[in-house]
Amino acid sequence: MSTDARPNIRAPRGTEISCKGWVQEAALRMLMNNLDNEVAEAPEKLVVYGGTGKAARSWPDYHRIVASLRDLGDDETLLVQSGRPVGIFRSHADAPRVLLANSLLVPKWATWEEHHRLEAMGLTMFGQMTAGSWIYIGTQGILQGTYETFAACGRTHFGGDLSGKFVLTGGLGGMGGAQPLAATMAGGAILCVEVDPDRIQRRLDHRYLMKATRDLDEALAWIEAATAKGEALSVGLEGNCAEVLPELVRRGVTPDVVTDQTSAHDPLVGYVPDGLDLAEAAALRESDPEGYIQRSKAAMAKHVAAMRAMQKAGAVAFDYGNNIRAFAVEAGVEDAFEIKGFIPEYIRPLFCEGKGPFRWAALSGDPEDIYATDRAILELFPDNEHLRKWITMAGEQVAWQGLPARICWLGYGERVKAGLRFNEMVKSGELKAPVVIGRDHLDCGSVASPNRETEAMKDGSDAIADWPILNAMINTACGASWVSVHHGGGVGMGYSIHAGMVVVADGSEAAQRRLERVLTSDPGMGVVRHVDAGYEEANRFVQGTDVKIPGVT
Amino acid sequence: MSTDARPNIRAPRGTEISCKGWVQEAALRMLMNNLDNEVAEAPEKLVVYGGTGKAARSWPDYHRIVASLRDLGDDETLLVQSGRPVGIFRSHADAPRVLLANSLLVPKWATWEEHHRLEAMGLTMFGQMTAGSWIYIGTQGILQGTYETFAACGRTHFGGDLSGKFVLTGGLGGMGGAQPLAATMAGGAILCVEVDPDRIQRRLDHRYLMKATRDLDEALAWIEAATAKGEALSVGLEGNCAEVLPELVRRGVTPDVVTDQTSAHDPLVGYVPDGLDLAEAAALRESDPEGYIQRSKAAMAKHVAAMRAMQKAGAVAFDYGNNIRAFAVEAGVEDAFEIKGFIPEYIRPLFCEGKGPFRWAALSGDPEDIYATDRAILELFPDNEHLRKWITMAGEQVAWQGLPARICWLGYGERVKAGLRFNEMVKSGELKAPVVIGRDHLDCGSVASPNRETEAMKDGSDAIADWPILNAMINTACGASWVSVHHGGGVGMGYSIHAGMVVVADGSEAAQRRLERVLTSDPGMGVVRHVDAGYEEANRFVQGTDVKIPGVT
Ligand SMILES: NC(=O)c1ccc[n+]([C@@H]2O[C@H](COP(=O)([O-])OP(=O)(O)OC[C@H]3O[C@@H](n4cnc5c(N)ncnc54)[C@H](O)[C@@H]3O)[C@@H](O)[C@H]2O)c1
Ligand SMILES: NC(=O)c1ccc[n+]([C@@H]2O[C@H](COP(=O)([O-])OP(=O)(O)OC[C@H]3O[C@@H](n4cnc5c(N)ncnc54)[C@H](O)[C@@H]3O)[C@@H](O)[C@H]2O)c1
């Protein structure tokens, strides 16, 4: 297969299988689905998402994985080492069919340089989080995560959702572009400052953004009207955050919430300094990269100083994982870290209850199967308003990419309920084919990442990486369908270790037992990890469950 | 329990168990056995061996692990995070009863400094290799590994054992003191240069060393007589390697084999420079540490230059993992690395066939059980002269420490044979109680350690750490009794990732199935890893086996 043309890989649909069992078939379809043109960013290079996150190391490796899965017995396990199938051993029916390890390096050598050197030698690949573990489902995950954050922000600070609240942010790029839709789903009126008009137009076209303007007064008037009436609204404002935010401070305008998702992680090929239009920025980047970086950092300092001023004036301010605080500190904003990260602020309380990015895909390929599971979720958790809102809106607004799929955040106890219900639905024929159930590696008990998911742990255990390894081993022990351990996802080489799992609901009794075990222990690890770290929320939560913790429960 | 007094922990013996099953009981006994006064270096601090390698994080953690194991059901799995029991989840009969992760850190933080900081906060412990995974069996392992190296050296260079050969080495310390016994077991006449007379006396007392002298002429005469008659002999020579070896070069004396196990890894508190007696060395260490280090490195340069001269004169020279080459290069011996490491030279060819440190312990506590397994091993592999020699001599010369145990190196195919035979012997009553079967983490498919076990891999994959993780996951999938993943064993924080496994032969049919799977896939990973790295030996070996490698077999 040429590596230039789009390969047009598409997972088989329906109930006919080419493997010896549904679990192997599920792995095959999900591998293929990760590389579907609708799903992958650069399928011709086997790149699924997130920079160079790949599903297989090379095309020959891809084909060998496919052939191995087709031949794999119900009592065999395939081992995949950074995208290459390296061995098949006899295990048993209740063991995973595939075990994957991606991009792991002995710590002293765990840098991008060494990774790239070894990658060029054909010895490894970057697996990101769900690329190398065959459970990426497209951009729905980002939308859901952003919605979850805004919703938690509303609950935490306003005792409900964001209705009647003014949310101010920057950036409408690949990830940041989910903000307007997520914020309106959470009830808010959001103003998104974006320097690139094309990005604004794109989000208008996809109906993630409702309105746009280049006029700050007009934008503020719209927002004011919406908050007054408690209406959800999203407004794109063409402008530069390093100019617009200080101007708002001068005017005394204080939003209820301020955050940012401009590409501040990269001061050269990301953030655009104030005083330059896009063409001028591009020219300066070429002619004087050092000078560009200086101006970028100075601009970030203005940007963050304004966020701090708003925070002091009463706004809720949080960092959204783009490293803008660190650059602002470099450029003189000493108190930038008074703005807290979104994980400790909003996500960790969810992690304490084992909540995280539960997701599933319909192997039938039929969207009706997902709508049926959507209804099942609403029936299972009738009192969860937040969940109802998300499922309803996702059903209306999320476009399918590859195999129909859904994501929603569920906690300990909830995940197993949902998984068992789905398995019944497969058994009874309510669903046309089996369903795969997985999650992001960014979950409550499966990741060690001191600059993001485990930033500022209460007991200081940010860098302890025993947890994702225990998570992978217990999921393997409990009979997940495939289990993976990765290095470097999200934040890059050296900065994270994380584990993934997928378990198949094929309607069988055996699957029911496996689902029960895996969907209990996997989120259970999140509860355990946060109890161990001393979180009161986790401690309170665990008392009402059957989680066994020596010396605690 | 006080942390000062020796705790007097001793594993229960016999067939009465305090746990709900033999697998849990085995874990309990082996944890206790690791901390037996006969086995552990500092049981009062929970330290088993290797610096600060511990079996549990703290005494309360130890007691909680014991209580958890006693209560653990046959369908439950206990998770241990760096020596602390953190959770118990429902799994199934064929899953491990215990999963352990020790000392793992996110790579960017993977240093001794961060480890010590977190350890002081009570958040982690150092697990070394077999300390934190409850399968240390005392010093027999070192003797066996050294014997294995000398024997492989004999096979490689002399087409047989070391009979009639003159082996020259330095150092009779904790590890190096195994050299005289191991070399005589391999048939050779060994001269061990050691600067400290107490160390020589100790090895004479323990009968690891046959004779000693301070007179070089006398020592050489003894060695000459022995080699002439092809007799095994070990001679301790009080002296400094940096003086004795250059003197031998001056005299034109060339040994058949030259290596070294002085404590060259530490140029201050280890190696003793020439021209100083022990008291003078101690004084200089105090008064002028910098000066000491300079003299140490200069001495190592003389030492290594003499080894190189012998090598050029026809001696077989190899480095024995004490880092002396690196210091010699610093001090000007540019070609020090022409002396190759012992792993690539002698151990890797064994790894290619799945060979490694197979070990077992008798839970009955009765030495007769080990003698019975010794006989069984000799019956199973009647044509293996090398193995016969080891088993026979070990039976005569190895003193028991804690539960009676044995180690011998077995390969792919052999381990499963031995394991199944032991299980039959438990079933039939030939053995009085179950046997635990495990191994060191320093094995063919379970370690990534670029400065030792994976030094100079053929394809350059030294730093790739996917392998130990895959090893841990496949052993978990196959139903090992307990499985562990550690960081930093052997070479320290940042330098290694490795996995361990133990599987119990309790005579049951279920154990038989588990033994068959685990003892196939575990050494199988070693074969697979070396085939993947392009070793011809592995490739040839795998063709005669049932190991499945996509695209290869
Ligand atoms: N929250 C999370 O979990 C998470 C995860 C990963 C990454 N991030 C970070 O979020 C940021 C956004 O990610 P993305 O994928 O959307 O990036 P992107 O590069 O696709 O989009 C960034 C957008 O910011 C705009 N921009 C740059 N400078 C600006 C300025 N001064 N004023 C206004 N707009 C400006 C750009 O025009 C672009 O549209 C990145 O820094 C990323 O690292 C967050
Ligand atoms: N082969 C392996 O697998 C392996 C594994 C771990 C460590 N090592 C290395 O092997 C070395 C020995 O380990 P050990 O536990 O025996 O150390 P040790 O400190 O117990 O013993 C070292 C001995 O060398 C002697 N010595 C020091 N300088 C000398 C000199 N100039 N001439 C003669 N004798 C001298 C000391 O008196 C001491 O008895 C260490 O460097 C260790 O790191 C090897």
Coordinates of N, CA, C and O in Angstrom, one line a residue, chain A residues 340-395:
Chain A
K340 N -5.6 28.3 38.9 CA -5.5 26.9 39.1 C -5.7 26.1 37.9 O -6.5 26.6 37.0
G341 N -5.2 24.9 37.8 CA -5.4 24.1 36.6 C -6.8 23.4 36.6 O -7.4 23.3 37.7
F342 N -7.3 23.1 35.5 CA -8.7 22.6 35.4 C -8.8 21.2 36.0 O -9.9 20.8 36.5
I343 N -7.7 20.4 36.0 CA -7.8 19.0 36.6 C -8.0 19.1 38.1 O -9.0 18.6 38.6
P344 N -7.1 19.7 38.8 CA -7.4 19.8 40.3 C -8.7 20.5 40.6 O -9.4 20.1 41.6
E345 N -9.0 21.5 39.8 CA -10.3 22.3 40.1 C -11.6 21.5 39.9 O -12.4 21.5 40.7
Y346 N -11.6 20.9 38.7 CA -13.0 20.4 38.3 C -13.0 18.9 38.0 O -14.0 18.2 38.2
I347 N -11.9 18.3 37.6 CA -11.9 16.9 37.2 C -11.7 16.0 38.3 O -12.3 14.9 38.5
R348 N -10.7 16.4 39.2 CA -10.4 15.5 40.3 C -11.5 15.1 41.2 O -11.6 13.9 41.6
P349 N -12.4 16.0 41.5 CA -13.6 15.6 42.3 C -14.4 14.5 41.6 O -14.9 13.6 42.3
L350 N -14.4 14.5 40.3 CA -15.1 13.5 39.6 C -14.3 12.2 39.7 O -14.9 11.1 39.9
F351 N -13.0 12.3 39.5 CA -12.1 11.1 39.6 C -12.3 10.4 41.0 O -12.2 9.2 41.1
C352 N -12.5 11.2 42.0 CA -12.7 10.7 43.4 C -13.9 9.7 43.4 O -13.9 8.8 44.3
E353 N -14.8 9.8 42.5 CA -16.0 8.9 42.5 C -15.9 7.9 41.4 O -16.9 7.3 41.0
G354 N -14.7 7.8 40.8 CA -14.5 6.9 39.7 C -15.1 7.3 38.4 O -15.2 6.5 37.5
K355 N -15.4 8.6 38.3 CA -16.0 9.1 37.1 C -14.9 9.4 36.0 O -13.8 9.8 36.4
G356 N -15.3 9.1 34.8 CA -14.3 9.4 33.7 C -15.0 9.0 32.4 O -16.1 8.7 32.3
P357 N -14.1 9.2 31.3 CA -14.6 9.1 29.9 C -15.0 7.8 29.4 O -14.3 7.2 28.6
F358 N -16.1 7.2 29.9 CA -16.7 6.0 29.4 C -17.2 6.2 28.0 O -17.8 7.2 27.7
R359 N -16.8 5.2 27.1 CA -17.2 5.4 25.7 C -17.6 4.0 25.1 O -17.1 3.0 25.6
W360 N -18.3 4.0 24.1 CA -18.7 2.7 23.4 C -18.9 3.0 21.9 O -19.2 4.1 21.5
A361 N -18.8 1.9 21.2 CA -19.0 2.0 19.7 C -19.8 0.8 19.3 O -19.7 -0.3 19.8
A362 N -20.7 1.0 18.3 CA -21.6 -0.1 17.8 C -20.9 -0.8 16.6 O -20.7 -0.2 15.6
L363 N -20.6 -2.1 16.8 CA -19.9 -2.8 15.8 C -20.8 -3.1 14.6 O -20.4 -3.4 13.5
S364 N -22.1 -3.0 14.8 CA -23.1 -3.1 13.7 C -22.9 -2.0 12.6 O -23.2 -2.2 11.5
G365 N -22.4 -0.9 13.1 CA -22.2 0.3 12.2 C -23.5 1.0 12.1 O -23.6 2.1 11.3
D366 N -24.6 0.6 12.8 CA -25.9 1.2 12.7 C -26.1 2.3 13.7 O -26.1 1.9 14.9
P367 N -26.3 3.5 13.3 CA -26.6 4.6 14.4 C -27.7 4.2 15.3 O -27.7 4.7 16.4
E368 N -28.7 3.5 14.8 CA -29.8 3.1 15.6 C -29.4 2.4 16.9 O -30.0 2.5 18.0
D369 N -28.3 1.6 16.8 CA -27.8 0.9 18.0 C -27.3 1.9 19.0 O -27.5 1.7 20.2
I370 N -26.7 3.0 18.6 CA -26.2 4.0 19.6 C -27.5 4.7 20.1 O -27.5 5.0 21.4
Y371 N -28.4 5.1 19.3 CA -29.6 5.7 19.8 C -30.3 4.8 20.9 O -30.8 5.3 21.9
A372 N -30.3 3.5 20.6 CA -30.9 2.6 21.6 C -30.1 2.6 22.9 O -30.7 2.6 24.0
T373 N -28.8 2.6 22.8 CA -28.0 2.7 24.1 C -28.2 4.0 24.8 O -28.2 4.1 26.0
D374 N -28.3 5.1 24.0 CA -28.6 6.4 24.6 C -29.9 6.4 25.4 O -29.9 6.8 26.6
R375 N -30.9 5.7 24.9 CA -32.1 5.6 25.6 C -31.9 4.8 26.9 O -32.4 5.1 28.0
A376 N -31.1 3.7 26.7 CA -30.9 2.8 27.9 C -30.2 3.6 29.0 O -30.5 3.4 30.2
I377 N -29.2 4.4 28.6 CA -28.5 5.2 29.6 C -29.5 6.1 30.3 O -29.4 6.2 31.6
L378 N -30.3 6.8 29.6 CA -31.3 7.7 30.3 C -32.2 6.9 31.2 O -32.6 7.4 32.3
E379 N -32.6 5.7 30.8 CA -33.4 4.9 31.7 C -32.7 4.4 32.9 O -33.3 4.3 34.0
L380 N -31.4 4.1 32.7 CA -30.6 3.6 33.9 C -30.4 4.6 34.9 O -30.3 4.4 36.1
F381 N -30.2 5.9 34.5 CA -29.9 7.0 35.4 C -30.9 8.1 35.2 O -30.5 9.2 34.8
P382 N -32.1 7.9 35.6 CA -33.2 8.8 35.3 C -33.0 10.1 36.1 O -33.5 11.2 35.6
D383 N -32.3 10.1 37.2 CA -32.2 11.3 38.0 C -31.0 12.2 37.6 O -30.8 13.3 38.2
N384 N -30.2 11.7 36.7 CA -29.0 12.5 36.4 C -29.3 13.5 35.3 O -29.2 13.2 34.1
E385 N -29.6 14.7 35.7 CA -30.0 15.8 34.7 C -28.9 16.1 33.8 O -29.1 16.3 32.6
H386 N -27.7 16.2 34.4 CA -26.5 16.5 33.6 C -26.2 15.6 32.5 O -26.0 15.9 31.4
L387 N -26.4 14.3 32.8 CA -26.2 13.2 31.9 C -27.3 13.3 30.8 O -27.0 13.2 29.6
R388 N -28.5 13.5 31.2 CA -29.6 13.6 30.3 C -29.4 14.7 29.3 O -29.6 14.5 28.0
K389 N -28.9 15.8 29.8 CA -28.6 17.0 28.9 C -27.6 16.6 27.8 O -27.8 16.8 26.6
W390 N -26.5 16.0 28.3 CA -25.4 15.6 27.4 C -25.9 14.6 26.3 O -25.7 14.8 25.1
I391 N -26.6 13.6 26.8 CA -27.0 12.5 25.9 C -27.9 13.1 24.8 O -27.8 12.8 23.6
T392 N -28.9 13.9 25.3 CA -29.8 14.5 24.4 C -29.2 15.3 23.3 O -29.4 15.2 22.1
M393 N -28.3 16.2 23.8 CA -27.6 17.1 22.9 C -26.7 16.4 22.0 O -26.5 16.8 20.8
A394 N -26.0 15.4 22.5 CA -25.0 14.7 21.7 C -25.8 14.0 20.6 O -25.4 14.0 19.4
G395 N -26.9 13.4 20.9 CA -27.8 12.7 19.9 C -28.1 13.7 18.8 O -28.2 13.3 17.6

